[in-house]
Amino acid sequence: MGLGQAAVQLTLELWQRGLFKNIKSVVDIGSQEIHVEADQFEGLVRAAGVSNYRSTNFPGIENYPAHPRSSARHFYQMLGAENYACIDLNKDFGAIPHDLNAPFSDPAHVGKYDLVTDHGSCEHAFNIAEAYRTLHRLCKVNGLILAVQQVYGGNGYYNFDQSFFEGIAAANGYKIVFASFVLTPPNSKEQFHVPIASAMLDVVDWGKVDYLGMAYVLQKQKDSEFQFPYQGEYLSQAQNHYGYNLHFSVEPPSRTYVPIFDLNAVKTKTLVNVLSQRLQNKLFRAFRA
């Protein structure tokens, strides 16, 4: 398990956007390594404008694809994250041993991380829902969850699609900071991010693609228990709303979901309570201003 070119590029983009100013602690799901050759990795780092790269700070990076390889810890620390942890039953790189199929509730780690990642680890747990609940629990409010997973061509139990990440974002009120498909040409070291639009895939020559992945960066907006997403009519029954509309934020480019209510199905008392609470919040903000 490791950070390939697309994952390294995406992490560097977050750093370029200034988001690493607020990232002081990182936890990887899986004992992650740098899966990029040393010269290519240095080129990506230099191109991003990172000035404190030193190959001596990345023991093992010159070995890829052989072993031993460099831990992702050194990458995050170079970008300013002081505290690092990873979770993996193999205990490599000092990983916290934990079975992702089971709930994670260690108070020393729950809600303690500014960045939580899934670089091709969670699909190896059969209980994928519990694995993503663990990501949610580890993440601080306003922290980021970064996932790079396969649409096809992977080696886990699951392939992912857009509705998986969009549904989790909608159900839990996450802001979507970044979303893309990831393409890998045959026999190539290169990976490319392309917009997360199905029309983009219509122009791809699938005979020239070894791997199709998907990358999402989600921002946790509130301190609440993880909500499992539901589709269709189950939304109104389980989560008290009928569906979602996209809401786009101007700066930085990002988006969130706004619940759509079926007023015919909402009880009058519930509607009054919601409107009253929103009015109180508006008045409170007005007085503070």
PDB file of C-alpha atoms in Angstrom:
ATOM      1  CA  MET A   1       0.000   0.000   0.000  1.00  0.00           C
ATOM      2  CA  GLY A   2       1.323   3.374  -0.837  1.00  0.00           C
ATOM      3  CA  LEU A   3       1.058   6.852  -2.289  1.00  0.00           C
ATOM      4  CA  GLY A   4       1.444   6.710  -6.050  1.00  0.00           C
ATOM      5  CA  GLN A   5       2.011   9.687  -8.298  1.00  0.00           C
ATOM      6  CA  ALA A   6      -1.624  10.829  -8.233  1.00  0.00           C
ATOM      7  CA  ALA A   7      -1.757  10.737  -4.425  1.00  0.00           C
ATOM      8  CA  VAL A   8       1.524  12.645  -4.117  1.00  0.00           C
ATOM      9  CA  GLN A   9       0.303  15.261  -6.624  1.00  0.00           C
ATOM     10  CA  LEU A  10      -2.991  15.680  -4.797  1.00  0.00           C
ATOM     11  CA  THR A  11      -1.314  16.060  -1.404  1.00  0.00           C
ATOM     12  CA  LEU A  12       1.056  18.654  -2.870  1.00  0.00           C
ATOM     13  CA  GLU A  13      -1.918  20.517  -4.340  1.00  0.00           C
ATOM     14  CA  LEU A  14      -3.497  20.707  -0.885  1.00  0.00           C
ATOM     15  CA  TRP A  15      -0.194  22.122   0.369  1.00  0.00           C
ATOM     16  CA  GLN A  16      -0.119  24.651  -2.493  1.00  0.00           C
ATOM     17  CA  ARG A  17      -3.675  25.744  -1.653  1.00  0.00           C
ATOM     18  CA  GLY A  18      -2.491  26.525   1.869  1.00  0.00           C
ATOM     19  CA  LEU A  19      -4.529  23.784   3.506  1.00  0.00           C
ATOM     20  CA  PHE A  20      -1.496  22.271   5.222  1.00  0.00           C
ATOM     21  CA  LYS A  21      -1.277  25.386   7.395  1.00  0.00           C
ATOM     22  CA  ASN A  22      -4.034  23.741   9.419  1.00  0.00           C
ATOM     23  CA  ILE A  23      -2.715  20.178   9.151  1.00  0.00           C
ATOM     24  CA  LYS A  24      -0.463  19.332  12.072  1.00  0.00           C
ATOM     25  CA  SER A  25      -1.495  15.711  12.539  1.00  0.00           C
ATOM     26  CA  VAL A  26      -1.994  12.920   9.969  1.00  0.00           C
ATOM     27  CA  VAL A  27      -3.150   9.322  10.227  1.00  0.00           C
ATOM     28  CA  ASP A  28      -2.921   6.892   7.314  1.00  0.00           C
ATOM     29  CA  ILE A  29      -5.191   3.880   7.129  1.00  0.00           C
ATOM     30  CA  GLY A  30      -2.548   1.317   6.278  1.00  0.00           C
ATOM     31  CA  SER A  31       1.207   1.493   6.825  1.00  0.00           C
ATOM     32  CA  GLN A  32       1.696   3.642   3.740  1.00  0.00           C
ATOM     33  CA  GLU A  33       4.866   3.950   1.679  1.00  0.00           C
ATOM     34  CA  ILE A  34       5.981   6.287  -1.111  1.00  0.00           C
ATOM     35  CA  HIS A  35       5.270   4.364  -4.339  1.00  0.00           C
ATOM     36  CA  VAL A  36       7.115   6.744  -6.661  1.00  0.00           C
ATOM     37  CA  GLU A  37      10.691   6.400  -7.913  1.00  0.00           C
ATOM     38  CA  ALA A  38      13.128   8.783  -6.238  1.00  0.00           C
ATOM     39  CA  ASP A  39      13.845  11.018  -9.229  1.00  0.00           C
ATOM     40  CA  GLN A  40      10.161  11.299 -10.148  1.00  0.00           C
ATOM     41  CA  PHE A  41       9.214  12.072  -6.537  1.00  0.00           C
ATOM     42  CA  GLU A  42      11.845  14.804  -6.319  1.00  0.00           C
ATOM     43  CA  GLY A  43      10.569  16.289  -9.580  1.00  0.00           C
ATOM     44  CA  LEU A  44       6.987  16.444  -8.250  1.00  0.00           C
ATOM     45  CA  VAL A  45       8.115  18.064  -5.006  1.00  0.00           C
ATOM     46  CA  ARG A  46      10.318  20.643  -6.752  1.00  0.00           C
ATOM     47  CA  ALA A  47       7.583  21.477  -9.276  1.00  0.00           C
ATOM     48  CA  ALA A  48       5.167  22.153  -6.400  1.00  0.00           C
ATOM     49  CA  GLY A  49       7.582  24.695  -4.924  1.00  0.00           C
ATOM     50  CA  VAL A  50       8.538  22.750  -1.792  1.00  0.00           C
ATOM     51  CA  SER A  51      11.988  24.015  -0.853  1.00  0.00           C
ATOM     52  CA  ASN A  52      12.922  21.819   2.121  1.00  0.00           C
ATOM     53  CA  TYR A  53      13.129  18.466   0.328  1.00  0.00           C
ATOM     54  CA  ARG A  54      16.207  16.415   1.217  1.00  0.00           C
ATOM     55  CA  SER A  55      16.541  12.859  -0.083  1.00  0.00           C
ATOM     56  CA  THR A  56      18.362  11.938   3.141  1.00  0.00           C
ATOM     57  CA  ASN A  57      15.091  12.606   5.009  1.00  0.00           C
ATOM     58  CA  PHE A  58      13.411   9.806   3.020  1.00  0.00           C
ATOM     59  CA  PRO A  59      15.297   6.616   3.940  1.00  0.00           C
ATOM     60  CA  GLY A  60      14.497   3.851   1.468  1.00  0.00           C
ATOM     61  CA  ILE A  61      13.007   6.049  -1.256  1.00  0.00           C
ATOM     62  CA  GLU A  62      15.779   5.067  -3.656  1.00  0.00           C
ATOM     63  CA  ASN A  63      14.719   1.400  -3.347  1.00  0.00           C
ATOM     64  CA  TYR A  64      11.261   1.632  -4.942  1.00  0.00           C
ATOM     65  CA  PRO A  65       9.875  -0.664  -6.322  1.00  0.00           C
ATOM     66  CA  ALA A  66      12.113  -2.983  -4.270  1.00  0.00           C
ATOM     67  CA  HIS A  67      12.074  -3.095  -0.458  1.00  0.00           C
ATOM     68  CA  PRO A  68      12.525  -1.507   2.010  1.00  0.00           C
ATOM     69  CA  ARG A  69      10.697   1.651   0.908  1.00  0.00           C
ATOM     70  CA  SER A  70      10.226   5.058   2.459  1.00  0.00           C
ATOM     71  CA  SER A  71       7.371   5.627   4.896  1.00  0.00           C
ATOM     72  CA  ALA A  72       4.791   8.267   3.970  1.00  0.00           C
ATOM     73  CA  ARG A  73       5.501   9.773   7.399  1.00  0.00           C
ATOM     74  CA  HIS A  74       8.482  11.676   5.972  1.00  0.00           C
ATOM     75  CA  PHE A  75       6.344  13.209   3.203  1.00  0.00           C
ATOM     76  CA  TYR A  76       3.781  14.656   5.610  1.00  0.00           C
ATOM     77  CA  GLN A  77       6.454  15.887   7.986  1.00  0.00           C
ATOM     78  CA  MET A  78       8.182  17.716   5.110  1.00  0.00           C
ATOM     79  CA  LEU A  79       4.864  19.525   4.485  1.00  0.00           C
ATOM     80  CA  GLY A  80       4.572  20.603   8.120  1.00  0.00           C
ATOM     81  CA  ALA A  81       2.561  17.858   9.820  1.00  0.00           C
ATOM     82  CA  GLU A  82       4.317  17.314  13.130  1.00  0.00           C
ATOM     83  CA  ASN A  83       2.379  14.292  14.375  1.00  0.00           C
ATOM     84  CA  TYR A  84       1.931  11.103  12.348  1.00  0.00           C
ATOM     85  CA  ALA A  85       0.295   7.726  12.908  1.00  0.00           C
ATOM     86  CA  CYS A  86      -0.886   4.834  10.784  1.00  0.00           C
ATOM     87  CA  ILE A  87      -3.231   1.930  11.447  1.00  0.00           C
ATOM     88  CA  ASP A  88      -2.432  -1.558  10.178  1.00  0.00           C
ATOM     89  CA  LEU A  89      -2.452  -5.079  11.562  1.00  0.00           C
ATOM     90  CA  ASN A  90       1.043  -5.626  10.127  1.00  0.00           C
ATOM     91  CA  LYS A  91       2.481  -3.021  12.574  1.00  0.00           C
ATOM     92  CA  ASP A  92       4.905  -1.742   9.904  1.00  0.00           C
ATOM     93  CA  PHE A  93       6.326   1.750  10.524  1.00  0.00           C
ATOM     94  CA  GLY A  94       5.007   1.549  14.079  1.00  0.00           C
ATOM     95  CA  ALA A  95       1.396   1.150  12.950  1.00  0.00           C
ATOM     96  CA  ILE A  96      -1.411   0.905  15.496  1.00  0.00           C
ATOM     97  CA  PRO A  97      -2.689  -2.684  15.154  1.00  0.00           C
ATOM     98  CA  HIS A  98      -6.421  -2.701  14.435  1.00  0.00           C
ATOM     99  CA  ASP A  99      -8.838  -4.807  12.383  1.00  0.00           C
ATOM    100  CA  LEU A 100     -10.719  -2.362  10.132  1.00  0.00           C
ATOM    101  CA  ASN A 101     -13.738  -4.680  10.146  1.00  0.00           C
ATOM    102  CA  ALA A 102     -14.270  -3.782  13.803  1.00  0.00           C
ATOM    103  CA  PRO A 103     -15.204  -0.429  15.407  1.00  0.00           C
ATOM    104  CA  PHE A 104     -12.302   1.832  16.396  1.00  0.00           C
ATOM    105  CA  SER A 105     -12.891   3.765  19.603  1.00  0.00           C
ATOM    106  CA  ASP A 106      -9.477   4.445  21.190  1.00  0.00           C
ATOM    107  CA  PRO A 107      -9.920   7.872  22.874  1.00  0.00           C
ATOM    108  CA  ALA A 108      -6.228   8.611  22.330  1.00  0.00           C
ATOM    109  CA  HIS A 109      -6.911   8.822  18.584  1.00  0.00           C
ATOM    110  CA  VAL A 110     -10.611   9.515  18.017  1.00  0.00           C
ATOM    111  CA  GLY A 111     -11.089  13.086  16.793  1.00  0.00           C
ATOM    112  CA  LYS A 112      -7.358  13.841  16.973  1.00  0.00           C
ATOM    113  CA  TYR A 113      -6.269  14.173  13.310  1.00  0.00           C
ATOM    114  CA  ASP A 114      -6.353  17.038  10.835  1.00  0.00           C
ATOM    115  CA  LEU A 115      -5.877  14.689   7.859  1.00  0.00           C
ATOM    116  CA  VAL A 116      -7.080  11.079   7.574  1.00  0.00           C
ATOM    117  CA  THR A 117      -6.256   9.073   4.444  1.00  0.00           C
ATOM    118  CA  ASP A 118      -7.321   5.944   2.613  1.00  0.00           C
ATOM    119  CA  HIS A 119      -4.727   5.184  -0.064  1.00  0.00           C
ATOM    120  CA  GLY A 120      -6.007   1.800  -1.181  1.00  0.00           C
ATOM    121  CA  SER A 121      -6.456   0.211   2.255  1.00  0.00           C
ATOM    122  CA  CYS A 122     -10.118   0.200   3.221  1.00  0.00           C
ATOM    123  CA  GLU A 123     -11.188  -1.990   0.276  1.00  0.00           C
ATOM    124  CA  HIS A 124      -9.237  -4.848   1.870  1.00  0.00           C
ATOM    125  CA  ALA A 125     -11.654  -4.859   4.823  1.00  0.00           C
ATOM    126  CA  PHE A 126     -14.856  -6.734   4.010  1.00  0.00           C
ATOM    127  CA  ASN A 127     -16.785  -4.419   6.335  1.00  0.00           C
ATOM    128  CA  ILE A 128     -16.131  -1.332   4.221  1.00  0.00           C
ATOM    129  CA  ALA A 129     -18.802   0.712   6.012  1.00  0.00           C
ATOM    130  CA  GLU A 130     -17.057   0.251   9.359  1.00  0.00           C
ATOM    131  CA  ALA A 131     -13.731   1.180   7.791  1.00  0.00           C
ATOM    132  CA  TYR A 132     -15.131   4.503   6.581  1.00  0.00           C
ATOM    133  CA  ARG A 133     -16.792   5.116   9.924  1.00  0.00           C
ATOM    134  CA  THR A 134     -13.291   4.781  11.406  1.00  0.00           C
ATOM    135  CA  LEU A 135     -12.005   7.492   9.032  1.00  0.00           C
ATOM    136  CA  HIS A 136     -14.830   9.745  10.203  1.00  0.00           C
ATOM    137  CA  ARG A 137     -14.128   9.074  13.870  1.00  0.00           C
ATOM    138  CA  LEU A 138     -10.403   9.754  13.575  1.00  0.00           C
ATOM    139  CA  CYS A 139     -10.937  13.098  11.820  1.00  0.00           C
ATOM    140  CA  LYS A 140     -11.247  16.397  13.677  1.00  0.00           C
ATOM    141  CA  VAL A 141     -14.047  18.833  12.883  1.00  0.00           C
ATOM    142  CA  ASN A 142     -12.821  20.908   9.876  1.00  0.00           C
ATOM    143  CA  GLY A 143     -10.244  18.194   9.197  1.00  0.00           C
ATOM    144  CA  LEU A 144      -9.825  16.484   5.821  1.00  0.00           C
ATOM    145  CA  ILE A 145     -10.467  12.922   4.672  1.00  0.00           C
ATOM    146  CA  LEU A 146      -8.444  12.050   1.564  1.00  0.00           C
ATOM    147  CA  ALA A 147      -9.230   8.867  -0.369  1.00  0.00           C
ATOM    148  CA  VAL A 148      -7.677   7.499  -3.545  1.00  0.00           C
ATOM    149  CA  GLN A 149      -9.451   4.299  -4.556  1.00  0.00           C
ATOM    150  CA  GLN A 150      -9.959   2.139  -7.636  1.00  0.00           C
ATOM    151  CA  VAL A 151     -12.926   2.151  -9.992  1.00  0.00           C
ATOM    152  CA  TYR A 152     -11.453  -0.953 -11.593  1.00  0.00           C
ATOM    153  CA  GLY A 153      -8.057  -2.601 -11.779  1.00  0.00           C
ATOM    154  CA  GLY A 154      -7.555  -2.823  -8.015  1.00  0.00           C
ATOM    155  CA  ASN A 155      -6.850  -5.811  -5.787  1.00  0.00           C
ATOM    156  CA  GLY A 156      -9.370  -5.486  -2.952  1.00  0.00           C
ATOM    157  CA  TYR A 157     -12.918  -6.669  -2.282  1.00  0.00           C
ATOM    158  CA  TYR A 158     -14.504  -3.523  -3.723  1.00  0.00           C
ATOM    159  CA  ASN A 159     -14.497  -1.206  -6.696  1.00  0.00           C
ATOM    160  CA  PHE A 160     -15.700   2.329  -6.040  1.00  0.00           C
ATOM    161  CA  ASP A 161     -17.851   4.768  -7.963  1.00  0.00           C
ATOM    162  CA  GLN A 162     -18.914   8.373  -7.663  1.00  0.00           C
ATOM    163  CA  SER A 163     -22.091   7.635  -5.699  1.00  0.00           C
ATOM    164  CA  PHE A 164     -20.077   6.030  -2.873  1.00  0.00           C
ATOM    165  CA  PHE A 165     -18.169   9.210  -2.008  1.00  0.00           C
ATOM    166  CA  GLU A 166     -20.948  11.620  -2.952  1.00  0.00           C
ATOM    167  CA  GLY A 167     -23.388   9.664  -0.787  1.00  0.00           C
ATOM    168  CA  ILE A 168     -21.076   9.698   2.233  1.00  0.00           C
ATOM    169  CA  ALA A 169     -20.509  13.429   1.751  1.00  0.00           C
ATOM    170  CA  ALA A 170     -24.234  14.134   1.526  1.00  0.00           C
ATOM    171  CA  ALA A 171     -25.207  11.991   4.512  1.00  0.00           C
ATOM    172  CA  ASN A 172     -22.529  13.468   6.769  1.00  0.00           C
ATOM    173  CA  GLY A 173     -22.530  17.081   5.600  1.00  0.00           C
ATOM    174  CA  TYR A 174     -18.958  16.924   4.294  1.00  0.00           C
ATOM    175  CA  LYS A 175     -17.663  19.664   2.034  1.00  0.00           C
ATOM    176  CA  ILE A 176     -16.136  18.199  -1.144  1.00  0.00           C
ATOM    177  CA  VAL A 177     -12.817  20.004  -1.526  1.00  0.00           C
ATOM    178  CA  PHE A 178     -11.524  17.958  -4.478  1.00  0.00           C
ATOM    179  CA  ALA A 179     -12.767  15.171  -6.752  1.00  0.00           C
ATOM    180  CA  SER A 180     -11.218  13.531  -9.818  1.00  0.00           C
ATOM    181  CA  PHE A 181     -10.793  10.354 -11.802  1.00  0.00           C
ATOM    182  CA  VAL A 182      -7.244   8.961 -11.901  1.00  0.00           C
ATOM    183  CA  LEU A 183      -5.962   7.332 -15.109  1.00  0.00           C
ATOM    184  CA  THR A 184      -2.824   5.241 -15.554  1.00  0.00           C
ATOM    185  CA  PRO A 185      -1.662   4.431 -19.115  1.00  0.00           C
ATOM    186  CA  PRO A 186      -0.213   0.949 -19.794  1.00  0.00           C
ATOM    187  CA  ASN A 187       3.435   0.425 -18.832  1.00  0.00           C
ATOM    188  CA  SER A 188       3.702   3.998 -17.601  1.00  0.00           C
ATOM    189  CA  LYS A 189       4.954   5.662 -14.449  1.00  0.00           C
ATOM    190  CA  GLU A 190       2.527   8.530 -15.022  1.00  0.00           C
ATOM    191  CA  GLN A 191      -0.899   9.054 -13.475  1.00  0.00           C
ATOM    192  CA  PHE A 192      -3.341  11.763 -14.484  1.00  0.00           C
ATOM    193  CA  HIS A 193      -6.188  13.497 -12.680  1.00  0.00           C
ATOM    194  CA  VAL A 194      -9.189  14.236 -14.921  1.00  0.00           C
ATOM    195  CA  PRO A 195     -12.461  15.965 -13.941  1.00  0.00           C
ATOM    196  CA  ILE A 196     -15.017  13.813 -12.180  1.00  0.00           C
ATOM    197  CA  ALA A 197     -17.520  13.946 -15.048  1.00  0.00           C
ATOM    198  CA  SER A 198     -18.791  10.855 -16.826  1.00  0.00           C
ATOM    199  CA  ALA A 199     -18.586  12.681 -20.167  1.00  0.00           C
ATOM    200  CA  MET A 200     -14.802  12.843 -19.760  1.00  0.00           C
ATOM    201  CA  LEU A 201     -14.653   9.053 -19.747  1.00  0.00           C
ATOM    202  CA  ASP A 202     -16.376   8.908 -23.137  1.00  0.00           C
ATOM    203  CA  VAL A 203     -13.212  10.256 -24.788  1.00  0.00           C
ATOM    204  CA  VAL A 204     -10.855   7.779 -23.109  1.00  0.00           C
ATOM    205  CA  ASP A 205      -9.364   4.950 -25.177  1.00  0.00           C
ATOM    206  CA  TRP A 206      -9.875   2.097 -22.709  1.00  0.00           C
ATOM    207  CA  GLY A 207      -7.370  -0.027 -24.582  1.00  0.00           C
ATOM    208  CA  LYS A 208      -4.724   2.399 -23.365  1.00  0.00           C
ATOM    209  CA  VAL A 209      -5.669   2.522 -19.687  1.00  0.00           C
ATOM    210  CA  ASP A 210      -4.279   0.067 -17.116  1.00  0.00           C
ATOM    211  CA  TYR A 211      -6.022   1.555 -14.109  1.00  0.00           C
ATOM    212  CA  LEU A 212      -8.971   3.812 -13.413  1.00  0.00           C
ATOM    213  CA  GLY A 213      -9.175   5.285  -9.953  1.00  0.00           C
ATOM    214  CA  MET A 214     -11.004   8.002  -8.104  1.00  0.00           C
ATOM    215  CA  ALA A 215      -9.717  10.650  -5.701  1.00  0.00           C
ATOM    216  CA  TYR A 216     -11.787  12.631  -3.201  1.00  0.00           C
ATOM    217  CA  VAL A 217     -10.926  15.120  -0.477  1.00  0.00           C
ATOM    218  CA  LEU A 218     -13.763  15.632   2.006  1.00  0.00           C
ATOM    219  CA  GLN A 219     -13.904  18.141   4.840  1.00  0.00           C
ATOM    220  CA  LYS A 220     -15.722  17.164   8.025  1.00  0.00           C
ATOM    221  CA  GLN A 221     -18.004  20.042   9.032  1.00  0.00           C
ATOM    222  CA  LYS A 222     -19.545  18.943  12.329  1.00  0.00           C
ATOM    223  CA  ASP A 223     -18.949  16.801  15.396  1.00  0.00           C
ATOM    224  CA  SER A 224     -21.496  14.018  14.993  1.00  0.00           C
ATOM    225  CA  GLU A 225     -21.620  10.264  14.626  1.00  0.00           C
ATOM    226  CA  PHE A 226     -21.031   8.814  11.188  1.00  0.00           C
ATOM    227  CA  GLN A 227     -24.229   8.526   9.152  1.00  0.00           C
ATOM    228  CA  PHE A 228     -24.616   5.712   6.635  1.00  0.00           C
ATOM    229  CA  PRO A 229     -25.877   7.034   3.305  1.00  0.00           C
ATOM    230  CA  TYR A 230     -29.189   5.867   1.879  1.00  0.00           C
ATOM    231  CA  GLN A 231     -30.446   6.089  -1.680  1.00  0.00           C
ATOM    232  CA  GLY A 232     -33.849   7.044  -3.063  1.00  0.00           C
ATOM    233  CA  GLU A 233     -36.884   7.008  -0.786  1.00  0.00           C
ATOM    234  CA  TYR A 234     -34.872   5.674   2.147  1.00  0.00           C
ATOM    235  CA  LEU A 235     -33.392   9.150   2.550  1.00  0.00           C
ATOM    236  CA  SER A 236     -36.691  10.607   3.719  1.00  0.00           C
ATOM    237  CA  GLN A 237     -37.301   7.720   6.096  1.00  0.00           C
ATOM    238  CA  ALA A 238     -33.856   7.394   7.662  1.00  0.00           C
ATOM    239  CA  GLN A 239     -32.425  10.906   7.455  1.00  0.00           C
ATOM    240  CA  ASN A 240     -35.522  13.104   7.465  1.00  0.00           C
ATOM    241  CA  HIS A 241     -35.080  14.602   4.015  1.00  0.00           C
ATOM    242  CA  TYR A 242     -35.908  13.721   0.444  1.00  0.00           C
ATOM    243  CA  GLY A 243     -32.577  14.203  -1.300  1.00  0.00           C
ATOM    244  CA  TYR A 244     -29.772  16.667  -1.950  1.00  0.00           C
ATOM    245  CA  ASN A 245     -28.954  19.618  -4.142  1.00  0.00           C
ATOM    246  CA  LEU A 246     -25.403  20.723  -4.777  1.00  0.00           C
ATOM    247  CA  HIS A 247     -24.236  24.011  -3.310  1.00  0.00           C
ATOM    248  CA  PHE A 248     -21.020  25.442  -4.782  1.00  0.00           C
ATOM    249  CA  SER A 249     -18.578  27.480  -2.740  1.00  0.00           C
ATOM    250  CA  VAL A 250     -16.627  30.178  -4.571  1.00  0.00           C
ATOM    251  CA  GLU A 251     -13.255  30.087  -2.807  1.00  0.00           C
ATOM    252  CA  PRO A 252     -11.589  27.645  -2.823  1.00  0.00           C
ATOM    253  CA  PRO A 253     -13.430  25.572  -5.454  1.00  0.00           C
ATOM    254  CA  SER A 254     -15.526  23.171  -3.396  1.00  0.00           C
ATOM    255  CA  ARG A 255     -19.098  22.027  -2.886  1.00  0.00           C
ATOM    256  CA  THR A 256     -21.512  20.706  -0.316  1.00  0.00           C
ATOM    257  CA  TYR A 257     -24.981  19.150  -0.369  1.00  0.00           C
ATOM    258  CA  VAL A 258     -28.114  20.955   0.780  1.00  0.00           C
ATOM    259  CA  PRO A 259     -31.031  18.715   1.836  1.00  0.00           C
ATOM    260  CA  ILE A 260     -34.194  18.839  -0.273  1.00  0.00           C
ATOM    261  CA  PHE A 261     -37.343  18.468   1.830  1.00  0.00           C
ATOM    262  CA  ASP A 262     -40.640  17.051   0.615  1.00  0.00           C
ATOM    263  CA  LEU A 263     -42.933  19.511   2.395  1.00  0.00           C
ATOM    264  CA  ASN A 264     -45.931  17.234   1.944  1.00  0.00           C
ATOM    265  CA  ALA A 265     -44.181  14.567   4.004  1.00  0.00           C
ATOM    266  CA  VAL A 266     -42.840  16.869   6.738  1.00  0.00           C
ATOM    267  CA  LYS A 267     -44.874  17.248   9.907  1.00  0.00           C
ATOM    268  CA  THR A 268     -45.957  20.808  10.697  1.00  0.00           C
ATOM    269  CA  LYS A 269     -44.309  20.680  14.112  1.00  0.00           C
ATOM    270  CA  THR A 270     -40.978  19.597  12.569  1.00  0.00           C
ATOM    271  CA  LEU A 271     -41.146  22.363   9.950  1.00  0.00           C
ATOM    272  CA  VAL A 272     -41.889  25.029  12.583  1.00  0.00           C
ATOM    273  CA  ASN A 273     -38.997  23.832  14.750  1.00  0.00           C
ATOM    274  CA  VAL A 274     -36.542  23.912  11.846  1.00  0.00           C
ATOM    275  CA  LEU A 275     -37.615  27.387  10.702  1.00  0.00           C
ATOM    276  CA  SER A 276     -37.534  28.688  14.271  1.00  0.00           C
ATOM    277  CA  GLN A 277     -34.008  27.380  14.813  1.00  0.00           C
ATOM    278  CA  ARG A 278     -32.783  28.944  11.578  1.00  0.00           C
ATOM    279  CA  LEU A 279     -34.341  32.276  12.515  1.00  0.00           C
ATOM    280  CA  GLN A 280     -32.644  32.176  15.907  1.00  0.00           C
ATOM    281  CA  ASN A 281     -29.291  31.451  14.272  1.00  0.00           C
ATOM    282  CA  LYS A 282     -29.717  34.380  11.869  1.00  0.00           C
ATOM    283  CA  LEU A 283     -30.634  36.767  14.695  1.00  0.00           C
ATOM    284  CA  PHE A 284     -27.677  35.558  16.747  1.00  0.00           C
ATOM    285  CA  ARG A 285     -25.252  36.193  13.886  1.00  0.00           C
ATOM    286  CA  ALA A 286     -26.793  39.596  13.236  1.00  0.00           C
ATOM    287  CA  PHE A 287     -26.354  40.700  16.868  1.00  0.00           C
ATOM    288  CA  ARG A 288     -22.758  39.421  16.921  1.00  0.00           C
ATOM    289  CA  ALA A 289     -21.974  41.437  13.801  1.00  0.00           C
TER     290      ALA A 289
END
